[in-house]
């Protein structure tokens, strides 16, 4: 999913955020997911959508609210940063001047990428430009929530949407890396 040095970096950071690291000795009611205390938050994210909390055994629990606090937000922030970095590098390798890049917003970079059919054809992750564009826009919009808002991650976005954004960001990173690999070989 995450290629090269970034994969090593991301895995190293995410390995520090286990369920046990945010658990409390406090009983939770409702539908509880049973998981191993050493499981990583990032890996469990895909399974929490219908749960009120996570039971990790030995009287320890993780509430859904604490699950989506700082650590999960940090992991998303790292992904978003890598997303922006790859998008920037695609345009740099595609001949954009540094001055032009520095004056572009994230939405400008997405718009230019989607409008460049030669670059879009390089990647094999997405079968249509519309699908790629929709995911790029979703990640861009999600970026604003991650970077600028604390509580919205839990209260303003449903868990289902968080799971979707996690998967969309991963797909975008893969597609952007495929484009970068080809553009770098051309240099």
XYZ file of C-alpha atoms in Angstrom:
187
model
C 0.000 0.000 0.000
C 2.660 2.567 1.002
C 5.811 2.232 -0.995
C 9.482 2.616 -0.198
C 10.843 4.675 2.641
C 7.408 6.024 3.457
C 6.111 2.521 4.180
C 8.926 1.934 6.664
C 8.367 5.337 8.266
C 4.579 4.972 8.481
C 4.775 1.430 9.849
C 7.289 2.550 12.473
C 5.052 5.385 13.664
C 1.816 3.374 13.553
C 3.427 0.478 15.457
C 3.695 2.766 18.487
C -0.081 3.220 18.645
C -1.531 -0.010 19.995
C -4.945 -0.553 21.536
C -3.267 -1.088 24.884
C -1.652 2.355 24.669
C -5.075 4.041 24.791
C -6.993 1.529 26.912
C -8.575 2.255 30.283
C -9.666 0.043 33.138
C -13.224 1.208 32.746
C -16.176 -0.984 31.817
C -17.983 -0.050 28.636
C -21.532 -0.952 27.693
C -22.920 -1.654 24.264
C -21.561 -3.604 21.342
C -17.910 -4.331 22.029
C -15.346 -5.582 19.584
C -12.904 -8.081 21.117
C -9.321 -7.526 20.014
C -5.768 -8.262 21.077
C -4.212 -5.424 23.141
C -1.115 -5.357 20.918
C -3.094 -4.734 17.732
C -2.356 -1.461 16.021
C -4.982 1.290 15.984
C -4.481 1.730 12.261
C -5.242 -1.930 11.549
C -8.311 -2.014 13.801
C -9.865 1.097 12.216
C -11.509 -0.974 9.480
C -13.460 -3.014 12.043
C -14.836 -0.475 14.545
C -17.723 0.974 12.529
C -20.531 -0.879 14.324
C -18.968 -0.895 17.787
C -19.344 1.198 20.919
C -15.899 0.210 22.102
C -13.170 -2.404 22.110
C -12.575 -5.015 24.796
C -8.879 -5.920 24.911
C -9.174 -8.270 27.894
C -7.962 -8.095 31.492
C -10.650 -5.525 32.309
C -9.306 -2.983 29.828
C -11.367 -1.221 27.202
C -10.992 1.362 24.468
C -13.893 3.726 23.859
C -14.608 4.720 20.274
C -14.141 8.361 21.309
C -10.621 7.753 22.590
C -9.886 5.631 19.515
C -10.366 8.693 17.296
C -8.456 11.185 19.367
C -4.910 12.330 18.801
C -3.168 9.134 17.648
C -5.523 8.299 14.799
C -5.506 11.941 13.737
C -1.686 11.930 13.713
C -1.636 8.882 11.431
C -4.067 10.538 9.032
C -1.977 13.710 9.145
C 1.104 11.725 8.099
C -0.810 10.166 5.194
C -2.133 13.542 4.076
C 1.359 15.028 4.182
C 2.675 12.206 1.994
C -0.289 12.670 -0.355
C 0.551 16.370 -0.774
C 4.239 15.592 -1.195
C 3.654 13.053 -3.962
C 1.243 15.348 -5.756
C 3.813 18.151 -5.593
C 6.578 15.861 -6.904
C 4.401 14.655 -9.794
C 4.052 18.239 -10.968
C 7.726 18.996 -10.332
C 8.824 15.991 -12.400
C 6.275 16.990 -15.015
C 8.112 20.281 -15.579
C 6.367 22.758 -13.286
C 8.648 25.489 -11.946
C 9.152 25.758 -8.198
C 7.680 29.259 -8.292
C 4.538 27.973 -9.979
C 4.240 25.071 -7.541
C 4.673 27.337 -4.540
C 1.767 29.478 -5.749
C -0.593 26.546 -6.355
C -3.174 25.354 -3.891
C -3.814 21.668 -3.348
C -7.004 21.940 -5.408
C -5.058 23.585 -8.255
C -2.592 20.689 -8.251
C -5.433 18.164 -8.304
C -7.192 20.005 -11.132
C -4.008 20.147 -13.235
C -3.276 16.475 -12.606
C -6.762 15.339 -13.589
C -6.681 17.501 -16.725
C -3.386 15.952 -17.896
C -4.538 12.764 -19.612
C -0.965 11.660 -20.391
C -0.066 11.639 -16.712
C -3.331 9.998 -15.655
C -2.794 7.153 -18.134
C 0.496 6.247 -16.447
C -1.174 4.866 -13.334
C -3.069 1.559 -13.199
C -4.856 1.912 -9.855
C -7.907 3.743 -11.202
C -9.838 2.661 -14.265
C -11.449 6.062 -14.840
C -10.373 9.674 -14.514
C -13.616 10.456 -12.679
C -12.929 7.850 -10.010
C -9.386 9.157 -9.517
C -10.611 12.770 -9.417
C -13.329 11.917 -6.877
C -10.822 10.224 -4.570
C -8.332 13.078 -4.934
C -11.054 15.589 -4.042
C -12.264 13.492 -1.106
C -8.738 13.311 0.300
C -8.271 17.059 -0.233
C -11.503 17.840 1.598
C -10.602 15.419 4.386
C -7.232 17.151 4.678
C -8.965 20.311 5.857
C -10.640 18.412 8.679
C -7.450 16.666 9.760
C -5.295 19.774 9.659
C -7.719 22.372 10.999
C -10.254 20.682 13.269
C -9.915 18.663 16.446
C -13.382 17.378 17.349
C -14.751 16.983 13.846
C -12.876 13.733 13.307
C -15.200 12.085 15.800
C -18.342 14.212 15.716
C -18.517 15.492 12.146
C -17.405 12.464 10.183
C -18.913 9.039 10.496
C -16.702 6.055 11.111
C -17.685 4.682 7.710
C -16.327 7.864 6.091
C -13.070 7.584 8.033
C -12.608 4.055 6.763
C -13.374 5.244 3.224
C -10.876 8.121 3.511
C -8.219 5.736 4.798
C -8.735 3.503 1.760
C -9.035 6.408 -0.698
C -5.823 7.966 0.580
C -4.015 4.640 0.241
C -5.270 4.252 -3.344
C -4.274 7.825 -4.233
C -0.803 7.298 -2.758
C -0.349 4.168 -4.823
C -1.532 5.849 -8.039
C 0.660 8.899 -7.429
C 3.645 6.649 -6.758
C 3.066 4.798 -10.033
C 3.058 8.144 -11.840
C 6.196 9.280 -10.002
C 8.042 6.074 -10.846
C 7.445 6.593 -14.577
C 8.174 10.337 -14.535
C 11.422 9.853 -12.621
C 12.624 7.257 -15.142
C 12.029 9.772 -17.943
C 14.350 12.348 -16.371
